[in-house]
Amino acid sequence: MLSLSELKSLLATPQKIVITTHHKPDGDAMGSSLGLYAYLIQKGHHVKVITPTDYPYFLHWLPNNSDVIIYTEQKEQSELHVAEASLIFCLDFNTLSRINELGEVIRGSEAYKIMIDHHLEPEDFDDYRCWNINACAAAQLVYEFIVHELEDGAFMSKDIATCLYTGIMTDSGSFRFPSATSEVYRIGADLIDAGAEHWRIHQLVYDNATENRLRFLGHCLTNKLEILREFNTAIITVTAEELKKYNIVTGDTEGIVNYALSVNGIRLAAFIIERTDRVKLSLRSTGDFPANEICKKYFNGGGHRNAAGGASDESLTDTVEKFKSILTEYKTQLLQ
Ligand code: 5GP
Ligand code: MN
């Protein structure tokens, strides 16, 4: 274990630091990682951001994106950085299985591990923890870590603010989920004062689609959306063949599940996609319906109550059948 004062005194001299985040990083994963990165390099540390996999093209504009190392593409280099690090920051995840093979590399490292996360049920692998499931984003916790714990708000630069704003915006549904409290709005305002251009960030993330992506969305909505009124549930299923036909790349499928949830009366939405190695499920729900419980219990996954994910080794058809059969168990809650 590491106390805050021990961590502060470590950070008072230049350290070799690794920042990592979850598989297929999203806006919060990259925003919180590059936000912390911008802060730490400004303080004179030697820092590497290592992601377990690639991530969406609409996040490639983030400040210092070109410094990111993708583990699957540079394994040797990544492992060397982990071996040399004295501190490893783990952002937006709390079990080492969420970062695939990189998880065991990090478990084996003797560096102090700092978890900054907002997911349920953290695994006990860390030495210092900023963990709050009520935080709307890991980026919110990075803000609080820098401003309140390290008392270094004076160092809030435009780059840090831009990255943290991106994380908060993407994980809070553009400041509209219940997790976007008045305090989150205050943090947002502070980040705008520090130079985050909120209108530009929104445009770069959400109005940056390729033509393919938009046509694929049209296909999903016209041909693939299935509404099960008896369960207030909507499902969109996508085959590997369709992904190929539309030339789908990382990031193109993100957010499509929200369209299914936007149908009136729908309490649970599922986006079920046939990836090369397995079938992946993305669930969204409204109110107190526990999407994460379904993912944890039946699909080896987890997440938040209203946004969760999991995977299946069965075929796409069998996974969809399994998902539909589970709905009976939740019928009363779905119809409330
Ligand atoms: P998404 O549907 O956007 O992939 O993920 C939604 C939420 O569920 C995110 O908070 C993410 O961290 C979590 N999640 C997605 N897939 C998995 C998974 O396979 N395992 C766990 N534990 N959480 C997941
Ligand atoms: Mn997050």
mmCIF file of C-alpha atoms and ligand atoms in Angstrom:
data_model
loop_
_atom_site.group_PDB
_atom_site.id
_atom_site.type_symbol
_atom_site.label_atom_id
_atom_site.label_comp_id
_atom_site.label_asym_id
_atom_site.label_seq_id
_atom_site.Cartn_x
_atom_site.Cartn_y
_atom_site.Cartn_z
ATOM 1 C CA MET A 1 0.000 0.000 0.000
ATOM 2 C CA LEU A 2 1.032 3.554 -0.701
ATOM 3 C CA SER A 3 -0.191 6.599 1.216
ATOM 4 C CA LEU A 4 -1.029 9.887 -0.471
ATOM 5 C CA SER A 5 1.995 11.556 1.121
ATOM 6 C CA GLU A 6 4.274 8.742 -0.116
ATOM 7 C CA LEU A 7 2.802 9.066 -3.594
ATOM 8 C CA LYS A 8 3.269 12.848 -3.490
ATOM 9 C CA SER A 9 6.899 12.538 -2.473
ATOM 10 C CA LEU A 10 7.512 9.979 -5.270
ATOM 11 C CA LEU A 11 5.946 12.390 -7.767
ATOM 12 C CA ALA A 12 8.167 15.197 -6.481
ATOM 13 C CA THR A 13 11.110 13.772 -8.489
ATOM 14 C CA PRO A 14 11.057 12.526 -12.126
ATOM 15 C CA GLN A 15 9.742 8.967 -12.362
ATOM 16 C CA LYS A 16 9.344 6.414 -15.133
ATOM 17 C CA ILE A 17 5.604 6.011 -15.408
ATOM 18 C CA VAL A 18 3.275 3.817 -17.459
ATOM 19 C CA ILE A 19 -0.397 4.686 -17.928
ATOM 20 C CA THR A 20 -2.693 1.981 -19.203
ATOM 21 C CA THR A 21 -6.393 1.592 -19.821
ATOM 22 C CA HIS A 22 -8.942 -1.025 -20.890
ATOM 23 C CA HIS A 23 -9.339 -3.200 -24.005
ATOM 24 C CA LYS A 24 -10.731 -1.261 -26.993
ATOM 25 C CA PRO A 25 -10.381 2.108 -25.231
ATOM 26 C CA ASP A 26 -13.286 4.539 -25.489
ATOM 27 C CA GLY A 27 -13.424 8.322 -25.040
ATOM 28 C CA ASP A 28 -13.102 8.123 -21.275
ATOM 29 C CA ALA A 29 -10.262 5.594 -21.399
ATOM 30 C CA MET A 30 -8.232 7.728 -23.844
ATOM 31 C CA GLY A 31 -9.326 11.096 -22.413
ATOM 32 C CA SER A 32 -8.398 10.163 -18.843
ATOM 33 C CA SER A 33 -5.107 8.517 -19.939
ATOM 34 C CA LEU A 34 -3.928 11.362 -22.172
ATOM 35 C CA GLY A 35 -5.152 13.945 -19.635
ATOM 36 C CA LEU A 36 -3.034 12.359 -16.911
ATOM 37 C CA TYR A 37 -0.196 11.965 -19.439
ATOM 38 C CA ALA A 38 -0.250 15.688 -20.272
ATOM 39 C CA TYR A 39 -0.127 16.507 -16.545
ATOM 40 C CA LEU A 40 2.719 14.113 -15.731
ATOM 41 C CA ILE A 41 4.972 15.126 -18.650
ATOM 42 C CA GLN A 42 4.450 18.749 -17.681
ATOM 43 C CA LYS A 43 5.768 17.786 -14.243
ATOM 44 C CA GLY A 44 8.916 16.357 -15.795
ATOM 45 C CA HIS A 45 8.202 12.610 -15.616
ATOM 46 C CA HIS A 46 9.030 10.055 -18.325
ATOM 47 C CA VAL A 47 5.629 8.705 -19.264
ATOM 48 C CA LYS A 48 4.283 6.095 -21.693
ATOM 49 C CA VAL A 49 0.612 5.485 -22.421
ATOM 50 C CA ILE A 50 0.139 1.832 -23.407
ATOM 51 C CA THR A 51 -3.264 0.638 -24.625
ATOM 52 C CA PRO A 52 -4.004 -3.112 -24.842
ATOM 53 C CA THR A 53 -5.547 -2.696 -28.325
ATOM 54 C CA ASP A 54 -6.288 -0.065 -30.953
ATOM 55 C CA TYR A 55 -9.071 2.482 -30.469
ATOM 56 C CA PRO A 56 -11.519 4.549 -32.574
ATOM 57 C CA TYR A 57 -10.220 6.990 -35.198
ATOM 58 C CA PHE A 58 -12.461 9.738 -33.797
ATOM 59 C CA LEU A 59 -10.164 9.848 -30.746
ATOM 60 C CA HIS A 60 -6.935 10.156 -32.726
ATOM 61 C CA TRP A 61 -7.081 13.967 -32.643
ATOM 62 C CA LEU A 62 -6.554 14.026 -28.838
ATOM 63 C CA PRO A 63 -3.445 15.952 -27.718
ATOM 64 C CA ASN A 64 -0.333 13.708 -27.638
ATOM 65 C CA ASN A 65 -2.159 10.827 -29.356
ATOM 66 C CA SER A 66 0.950 10.134 -31.445
ATOM 67 C CA ASP A 67 2.835 9.189 -28.262
ATOM 68 C CA VAL A 68 0.468 6.272 -27.484
ATOM 69 C CA ILE A 69 1.879 2.747 -27.775
ATOM 70 C CA ILE A 70 -0.506 -0.066 -28.719
ATOM 71 C CA TYR A 71 0.531 -3.273 -26.937
ATOM 72 C CA THR A 72 -0.571 -5.689 -29.668
ATOM 73 C CA GLU A 73 1.543 -3.762 -32.175
ATOM 74 C CA GLN A 74 4.639 -3.180 -29.994
ATOM 75 C CA LYS A 75 4.778 -5.947 -27.381
ATOM 76 C CA GLU A 76 8.519 -5.945 -26.712
ATOM 77 C CA GLN A 77 8.719 -2.172 -26.392
ATOM 78 C CA SER A 78 5.651 -2.110 -24.107
ATOM 79 C CA GLU A 79 7.015 -4.828 -21.826
ATOM 80 C CA LEU A 80 10.305 -2.965 -21.539
ATOM 81 C CA HIS A 81 8.483 0.196 -20.436
ATOM 82 C CA VAL A 82 6.468 -1.770 -17.861
ATOM 83 C CA ALA A 83 9.648 -3.410 -16.538
ATOM 84 C CA GLU A 84 11.352 -0.024 -16.137
ATOM 85 C CA ALA A 85 8.393 1.796 -14.587
ATOM 86 C CA SER A 86 8.299 2.779 -10.924
ATOM 87 C CA LEU A 87 4.616 3.760 -11.117
ATOM 88 C CA ILE A 88 1.807 2.294 -13.220
ATOM 89 C CA PHE A 89 -1.503 4.136 -13.464
ATOM 90 C CA CYS A 90 -4.480 1.915 -14.348
ATOM 91 C CA LEU A 91 -7.320 4.036 -15.688
ATOM 92 C CA ASP A 92 -10.996 3.262 -16.331
ATOM 93 C CA PHE A 93 -10.758 -0.451 -15.432
ATOM 94 C CA ASN A 94 -10.376 -2.390 -12.207
ATOM 95 C CA THR A 95 -9.631 -6.015 -13.064
ATOM 96 C CA LEU A 96 -6.456 -7.001 -14.898
ATOM 97 C CA SER A 97 -8.442 -9.315 -17.197
ATOM 98 C CA ARG A 98 -9.859 -6.139 -18.843
ATOM 99 C CA ILE A 99 -6.465 -5.433 -20.412
ATOM 100 C CA ASN A 100 -5.935 -8.920 -21.867
ATOM 101 C CA GLU A 101 -2.349 -10.246 -22.019
ATOM 102 C CA LEU A 102 -1.005 -6.926 -20.763
ATOM 103 C CA GLY A 103 -2.742 -7.667 -17.436
ATOM 104 C CA GLU A 104 -0.305 -10.403 -16.451
ATOM 105 C CA VAL A 105 2.662 -8.284 -17.580
ATOM 106 C CA ILE A 106 1.493 -5.562 -15.194
ATOM 107 C CA ARG A 107 0.692 -7.997 -12.395
ATOM 108 C CA GLY A 108 4.292 -9.220 -12.606
ATOM 109 C CA SER A 109 5.758 -5.714 -12.332
ATOM 110 C CA GLU A 110 7.119 -4.424 -9.042
ATOM 111 C CA ALA A 111 6.025 -0.860 -9.744
ATOM 112 C CA TYR A 112 3.457 0.812 -7.493
ATOM 113 C CA LYS A 113 0.059 0.500 -9.127
ATOM 114 C CA ILE A 114 -2.462 3.304 -8.915
ATOM 115 C CA MET A 115 -6.061 2.546 -9.861
ATOM 116 C CA ILE A 116 -8.264 5.437 -11.013
ATOM 117 C CA ASP A 117 -11.648 3.956 -11.821
ATOM 118 C CA HIS A 118 -15.427 4.098 -11.504
ATOM 119 C CA HIS A 119 -16.524 0.478 -12.105
ATOM 120 C CA LEU A 120 -18.016 -1.918 -9.549
ATOM 121 C CA GLU A 121 -16.071 -4.602 -7.683
ATOM 122 C CA PRO A 122 -12.382 -3.722 -8.057
ATOM 123 C CA GLU A 123 -9.786 -6.490 -7.989
ATOM 124 C CA ASP A 124 -7.154 -6.123 -5.310
ATOM 125 C CA PHE A 125 -4.009 -5.568 -7.422
ATOM 126 C CA ASP A 126 -3.301 -1.900 -6.687
ATOM 127 C CA ASP A 127 -1.268 0.045 -4.114
ATOM 128 C CA TYR A 128 -3.201 3.310 -4.251
ATOM 129 C CA ARG A 129 -6.793 3.838 -5.315
ATOM 130 C CA CYS A 130 -8.979 6.727 -6.540
ATOM 131 C CA TRP A 131 -12.154 4.765 -6.918
ATOM 132 C CA ASN A 132 -15.725 6.016 -6.885
ATOM 133 C CA ILE A 133 -18.605 4.283 -8.658
ATOM 134 C CA ASN A 134 -20.606 7.510 -8.509
ATOM 135 C CA ALA A 135 -18.073 9.327 -10.672
ATOM 136 C CA CYS A 136 -19.444 9.850 -14.177
ATOM 137 C CA ALA A 137 -16.061 9.087 -15.757
ATOM 138 C CA ALA A 138 -12.522 8.061 -14.900
ATOM 139 C CA ALA A 139 -11.608 11.490 -16.311
ATOM 140 C CA GLN A 140 -13.588 13.100 -13.464
ATOM 141 C CA LEU A 141 -11.473 11.118 -10.995
ATOM 142 C CA VAL A 142 -8.247 12.170 -12.750
ATOM 143 C CA TYR A 143 -9.421 15.786 -12.399
ATOM 144 C CA GLU A 144 -10.097 15.240 -8.685
ATOM 145 C CA PHE A 145 -6.758 13.439 -8.261
ATOM 146 C CA ILE A 146 -4.808 16.358 -9.773
ATOM 147 C CA VAL A 147 -6.856 19.186 -8.265
ATOM 148 C CA HIS A 148 -7.873 17.857 -4.839
ATOM 149 C CA GLU A 149 -5.431 15.085 -3.918
ATOM 150 C CA LEU A 150 -2.229 16.478 -5.447
ATOM 151 C CA GLU A 151 -3.514 20.063 -4.955
ATOM 152 C CA ASP A 152 -2.041 20.940 -8.327
ATOM 153 C CA GLY A 153 -4.997 22.658 -10.041
ATOM 154 C CA ALA A 154 -2.643 25.484 -11.048
ATOM 155 C CA PHE A 155 -1.091 23.044 -13.541
ATOM 156 C CA MET A 156 -4.353 22.533 -15.449
ATOM 157 C CA SER A 157 -3.286 23.181 -19.059
ATOM 158 C CA LYS A 158 -5.335 23.344 -22.242
ATOM 159 C CA ASP A 159 -4.156 19.832 -23.230
ATOM 160 C CA ILE A 160 -5.083 18.306 -19.869
ATOM 161 C CA ALA A 161 -8.460 20.095 -19.890
ATOM 162 C CA THR A 162 -9.221 19.014 -23.475
ATOM 163 C CA CYS A 163 -8.544 15.349 -22.708
ATOM 164 C CA LEU A 164 -10.437 15.298 -19.406
ATOM 165 C CA TYR A 165 -13.411 17.133 -20.921
ATOM 166 C CA THR A 166 -13.511 14.490 -23.688
ATOM 167 C CA GLY A 167 -13.600 11.675 -21.112
ATOM 168 C CA ILE A 168 -16.356 13.297 -19.084
ATOM 169 C CA MET A 169 -18.404 14.228 -22.153
ATOM 170 C CA THR A 170 -18.287 10.741 -23.709
ATOM 171 C CA ASP A 171 -18.984 8.775 -20.503
ATOM 172 C CA SER A 172 -21.801 11.053 -19.316
ATOM 173 C CA GLY A 173 -23.670 10.986 -22.641
ATOM 174 C CA SER A 174 -22.718 14.629 -23.234
ATOM 175 C CA PHE A 175 -23.550 15.626 -19.629
ATOM 176 C CA ARG A 176 -27.033 14.088 -19.760
ATOM 177 C CA PHE A 177 -26.892 10.899 -17.641
ATOM 178 C CA PRO A 178 -27.888 11.014 -13.955
ATOM 179 C CA SER A 179 -24.170 10.714 -13.140
ATOM 180 C CA ALA A 180 -23.710 14.234 -14.578
ATOM 181 C CA THR A 181 -24.286 15.991 -11.259
ATOM 182 C CA SER A 182 -23.996 19.717 -10.641
ATOM 183 C CA GLU A 183 -20.434 19.018 -9.481
ATOM 184 C CA VAL A 184 -19.670 17.440 -12.877
ATOM 185 C CA TYR A 185 -21.008 20.577 -14.577
ATOM 186 C CA ARG A 186 -18.736 22.666 -12.312
ATOM 187 C CA ILE A 187 -15.756 20.529 -13.326
ATOM 188 C CA GLY A 188 -16.805 20.942 -16.970
ATOM 189 C CA ALA A 189 -16.907 24.716 -16.505
ATOM 190 C CA ASP A 190 -13.483 24.664 -14.876
ATOM 191 C CA LEU A 191 -12.094 22.657 -17.815
ATOM 192 C CA ILE A 192 -13.610 25.143 -20.281
ATOM 193 C CA ASP A 193 -11.953 27.975 -18.308
ATOM 194 C CA ALA A 194 -8.682 26.055 -18.606
ATOM 195 C CA GLY A 195 -8.988 25.994 -22.399
ATOM 196 C CA ALA A 196 -11.198 23.019 -23.345
ATOM 197 C CA GLU A 197 -13.188 24.051 -26.430
ATOM 198 C CA HIS A 198 -16.383 22.148 -25.664
ATOM 199 C CA TRP A 199 -18.044 22.789 -29.041
ATOM 200 C CA ARG A 200 -14.941 21.638 -30.945
ATOM 201 C CA ILE A 201 -14.470 18.524 -28.806
ATOM 202 C CA HIS A 202 -18.094 17.527 -29.382
ATOM 203 C CA GLN A 203 -17.706 18.048 -33.114
ATOM 204 C CA LEU A 204 -14.461 16.057 -33.339
ATOM 205 C CA VAL A 205 -15.944 13.095 -31.476
ATOM 206 C CA TYR A 206 -19.532 13.022 -32.715
ATOM 207 C CA ASP A 207 -19.565 14.761 -36.104
ATOM 208 C CA ASN A 208 -16.598 12.929 -37.503
ATOM 209 C CA ALA A 209 -18.216 9.846 -39.070
ATOM 210 C CA THR A 210 -17.006 8.220 -42.248
ATOM 211 C CA GLU A 211 -19.609 7.718 -44.965
ATOM 212 C CA ASN A 212 -19.355 3.954 -44.349
ATOM 213 C CA ARG A 213 -20.222 4.358 -40.724
ATOM 214 C CA LEU A 214 -23.356 6.336 -41.435
ATOM 215 C CA ARG A 215 -24.543 3.905 -44.122
ATOM 216 C CA PHE A 216 -23.881 1.000 -41.779
ATOM 217 C CA LEU A 217 -25.953 2.735 -39.085
ATOM 218 C CA GLY A 218 -28.743 3.101 -41.656
ATOM 219 C CA HIS A 219 -28.524 -0.616 -42.419
ATOM 220 C CA CYS A 220 -28.680 -1.514 -38.711
ATOM 221 C CA LEU A 221 -31.741 0.670 -38.117
ATOM 222 C CA THR A 222 -33.617 -0.327 -41.261
ATOM 223 C CA ASN A 223 -32.825 -4.015 -41.473
ATOM 224 C CA LYS A 224 -31.442 -5.253 -38.169
ATOM 225 C CA LEU A 225 -33.400 -3.602 -35.370
ATOM 226 C CA GLU A 226 -35.699 -6.059 -33.631
ATOM 227 C CA ILE A 227 -38.225 -4.774 -31.104
ATOM 228 C CA LEU A 228 -39.534 -7.229 -28.505
ATOM 229 C CA ARG A 229 -42.472 -5.271 -27.105
ATOM 230 C CA GLU A 230 -43.360 -8.095 -24.696
ATOM 231 C CA PHE A 231 -40.021 -7.410 -22.944
ATOM 232 C CA ASN A 232 -39.579 -3.676 -23.716
ATOM 233 C CA THR A 233 -36.304 -4.736 -25.297
ATOM 234 C CA ALA A 234 -34.637 -3.834 -28.580
ATOM 235 C CA ILE A 235 -31.875 -5.873 -30.220
ATOM 236 C CA ILE A 236 -29.535 -5.120 -33.107
ATOM 237 C CA THR A 237 -27.551 -8.112 -34.350
ATOM 238 C CA VAL A 238 -24.638 -7.839 -36.760
ATOM 239 C CA THR A 239 -22.827 -10.660 -38.569
ATOM 240 C CA ALA A 240 -19.134 -10.797 -39.465
ATOM 241 C CA GLU A 241 -20.167 -10.732 -43.124
ATOM 242 C CA GLU A 242 -21.970 -7.409 -42.653
ATOM 243 C CA LEU A 243 -18.948 -5.925 -40.875
ATOM 244 C CA LYS A 244 -16.844 -6.883 -43.872
ATOM 245 C CA LYS A 245 -19.355 -5.628 -46.410
ATOM 246 C CA TYR A 246 -19.447 -2.170 -44.810
ATOM 247 C CA ASN A 247 -15.687 -2.090 -44.159
ATOM 248 C CA ILE A 248 -16.270 -1.568 -40.459
ATOM 249 C CA VAL A 249 -13.239 -0.487 -38.424
ATOM 250 C CA THR A 250 -12.702 0.075 -34.681
ATOM 251 C CA GLY A 251 -15.095 2.756 -33.472
ATOM 252 C CA ASP A 252 -17.640 2.451 -36.292
ATOM 253 C CA THR A 253 -20.072 0.449 -34.157
ATOM 254 C CA GLU A 254 -19.789 2.645 -31.071
ATOM 255 C CA GLY A 255 -23.015 4.319 -30.002
ATOM 256 C CA ILE A 256 -25.315 2.313 -32.289
ATOM 257 C CA VAL A 257 -26.842 0.567 -29.256
ATOM 258 C CA ASN A 258 -28.099 3.960 -28.031
ATOM 259 C CA TYR A 259 -30.391 4.260 -31.058
ATOM 260 C CA ALA A 260 -32.075 1.003 -30.024
ATOM 261 C CA LEU A 261 -32.554 2.387 -26.511
ATOM 262 C CA SER A 262 -34.051 5.608 -27.890
ATOM 263 C CA VAL A 263 -37.201 3.830 -29.130
ATOM 264 C CA ASN A 264 -40.099 4.844 -26.889
ATOM 265 C CA GLY A 265 -40.906 2.386 -24.115
ATOM 266 C CA ILE A 266 -37.638 0.459 -24.516
ATOM 267 C CA ARG A 267 -35.922 -0.309 -21.196
ATOM 268 C CA LEU A 268 -33.167 -2.586 -22.425
ATOM 269 C CA ALA A 269 -31.176 -2.467 -25.650
ATOM 270 C CA ALA A 270 -28.613 -4.944 -26.912
ATOM 271 C CA PHE A 271 -26.090 -4.662 -29.710
ATOM 272 C CA ILE A 272 -24.771 -8.140 -30.493
ATOM 273 C CA ILE A 273 -21.899 -8.378 -32.909
ATOM 274 C CA GLU A 274 -19.960 -11.284 -34.417
ATOM 275 C CA ARG A 275 -16.301 -10.362 -34.006
ATOM 276 C CA THR A 276 -13.512 -12.571 -35.380
ATOM 277 C CA ASP A 277 -12.664 -14.239 -32.066
ATOM 278 C CA ARG A 278 -16.011 -14.176 -30.246
ATOM 279 C CA VAL A 279 -19.453 -12.646 -30.088
ATOM 280 C CA LYS A 280 -19.525 -9.336 -28.210
ATOM 281 C CA LEU A 281 -22.564 -7.868 -26.448
ATOM 282 C CA SER A 282 -23.142 -4.230 -25.588
ATOM 283 C CA LEU A 283 -26.132 -3.553 -23.350
ATOM 284 C CA ARG A 284 -27.812 -0.294 -22.351
ATOM 285 C CA SER A 285 -30.757 0.170 -20.014
ATOM 286 C CA THR A 286 -32.836 2.914 -18.465
ATOM 287 C CA GLY A 287 -33.641 3.616 -14.798
ATOM 288 C CA ASP A 288 -32.683 0.937 -12.297
ATOM 289 C CA PHE A 289 -32.652 -1.998 -14.709
ATOM 290 C CA PRO A 290 -29.318 -3.818 -14.113
ATOM 291 C CA ALA A 291 -27.747 -4.382 -17.545
ATOM 292 C CA ASN A 292 -24.450 -5.223 -15.803
ATOM 293 C CA GLU A 293 -26.089 -8.083 -13.877
ATOM 294 C CA ILE A 294 -27.034 -9.831 -17.139
ATOM 295 C CA CYS A 295 -23.497 -9.347 -18.502
ATOM 296 C CA LYS A 296 -21.872 -10.610 -15.337
ATOM 297 C CA LYS A 297 -24.180 -13.570 -14.777
ATOM 298 C CA TYR A 298 -24.437 -14.851 -18.340
ATOM 299 C CA PHE A 299 -21.759 -13.281 -20.550
ATOM 300 C CA ASN A 300 -18.575 -13.162 -18.489
ATOM 301 C CA GLY A 301 -18.642 -9.376 -18.449
ATOM 302 C CA GLY A 302 -19.744 -6.414 -16.375
ATOM 303 C CA GLY A 303 -19.893 -2.645 -16.422
ATOM 304 C CA HIS A 304 -22.311 -0.095 -15.031
ATOM 305 C CA ARG A 305 -26.009 -0.552 -14.294
ATOM 306 C CA ASN A 306 -27.086 1.282 -17.458
ATOM 307 C CA ALA A 307 -24.104 0.478 -19.716
ATOM 308 C CA ALA A 308 -22.477 -2.917 -19.680
ATOM 309 C CA GLY A 309 -20.771 -5.422 -21.927
ATOM 310 C CA GLY A 310 -19.834 -9.062 -22.194
ATOM 311 C CA ALA A 311 -18.860 -11.779 -24.646
ATOM 312 C CA SER A 312 -19.816 -15.272 -25.709
ATOM 313 C CA ASP A 313 -17.932 -18.156 -27.321
ATOM 314 C CA GLU A 314 -21.145 -19.546 -28.785
ATOM 315 C CA SER A 315 -22.311 -18.733 -32.322
ATOM 316 C CA LEU A 316 -24.079 -15.454 -33.041
ATOM 317 C CA THR A 317 -27.456 -17.206 -33.426
ATOM 318 C CA ASP A 318 -27.017 -19.164 -30.173
ATOM 319 C CA THR A 319 -25.910 -16.027 -28.311
ATOM 320 C CA VAL A 320 -28.977 -14.116 -29.490
ATOM 321 C CA GLU A 321 -31.216 -17.050 -28.490
ATOM 322 C CA LYS A 322 -29.551 -17.206 -25.080
ATOM 323 C CA PHE A 323 -30.019 -13.456 -24.606
ATOM 324 C CA LYS A 324 -33.701 -13.686 -25.528
ATOM 325 C CA SER A 325 -34.295 -16.629 -23.171
ATOM 326 C CA ILE A 326 -32.777 -14.649 -20.283
ATOM 327 C CA LEU A 327 -35.350 -11.887 -20.751
ATOM 328 C CA THR A 328 -38.098 -14.045 -19.217
ATOM 329 C CA GLU A 329 -36.247 -13.943 -15.884
ATOM 330 C CA TYR A 330 -36.310 -10.138 -15.990
ATOM 331 C CA LYS A 331 -39.795 -9.700 -17.460
ATOM 332 C CA THR A 332 -41.343 -8.057 -14.381
ATOM 333 C CA GLN A 333 -38.526 -5.497 -14.120
ATOM 334 C CA LEU A 334 -38.591 -4.841 -17.861
ATOM 335 C CA LEU A 335 -42.311 -4.126 -17.830
ATOM 336 C CA GLN A 336 -42.256 -1.827 -14.785
HETATM 337 P P1 5GP B 1 -19.512 -0.974 -24.287
HETATM 338 O O1 5GP B 1 -20.869 -1.512 -24.453
HETATM 339 O O2 5GP B 1 -19.437 0.458 -24.686
HETATM 340 O O3 5GP B 1 -18.445 -1.821 -24.903
HETATM 341 O O4 5GP B 1 -19.208 -1.006 -22.731
HETATM 342 C C1 5GP B 1 -20.098 -0.429 -21.809
HETATM 343 C C2 5GP B 1 -19.570 -0.563 -20.414
HETATM 344 O O5 5GP B 1 -19.437 -1.934 -20.058
HETATM 345 C C3 5GP B 1 -18.207 0.049 -20.187
HETATM 346 O O6 5GP B 1 -18.235 0.709 -18.938
HETATM 347 C C4 5GP B 1 -17.249 -1.090 -20.131
HETATM 348 O O7 5GP B 1 -16.234 -0.801 -19.241
HETATM 349 C C5 5GP B 1 -18.113 -2.252 -19.680
HETATM 350 N N1 5GP B 1 -17.742 -3.492 -20.392
HETATM 351 C C6 5GP B 1 -17.832 -3.706 -21.720
HETATM 352 N N2 5GP B 1 -17.410 -4.938 -22.041
HETATM 353 C C7 5GP B 1 -17.028 -5.519 -20.868
HETATM 354 C C8 5GP B 1 -16.495 -6.808 -20.544
HETATM 355 O O8 5GP B 1 -16.271 -7.680 -21.390
HETATM 356 N N3 5GP B 1 -16.220 -7.027 -19.222
HETATM 357 C C9 5GP B 1 -16.457 -6.084 -18.257
HETATM 358 N N4 5GP B 1 -16.160 -6.375 -16.980
HETATM 359 N N5 5GP B 1 -16.966 -4.877 -18.533
HETATM 360 C C10 5GP B 1 -17.255 -4.585 -19.829
HETATM 361 MN MN MN B 2 -15.288 5.197 -17.987
#
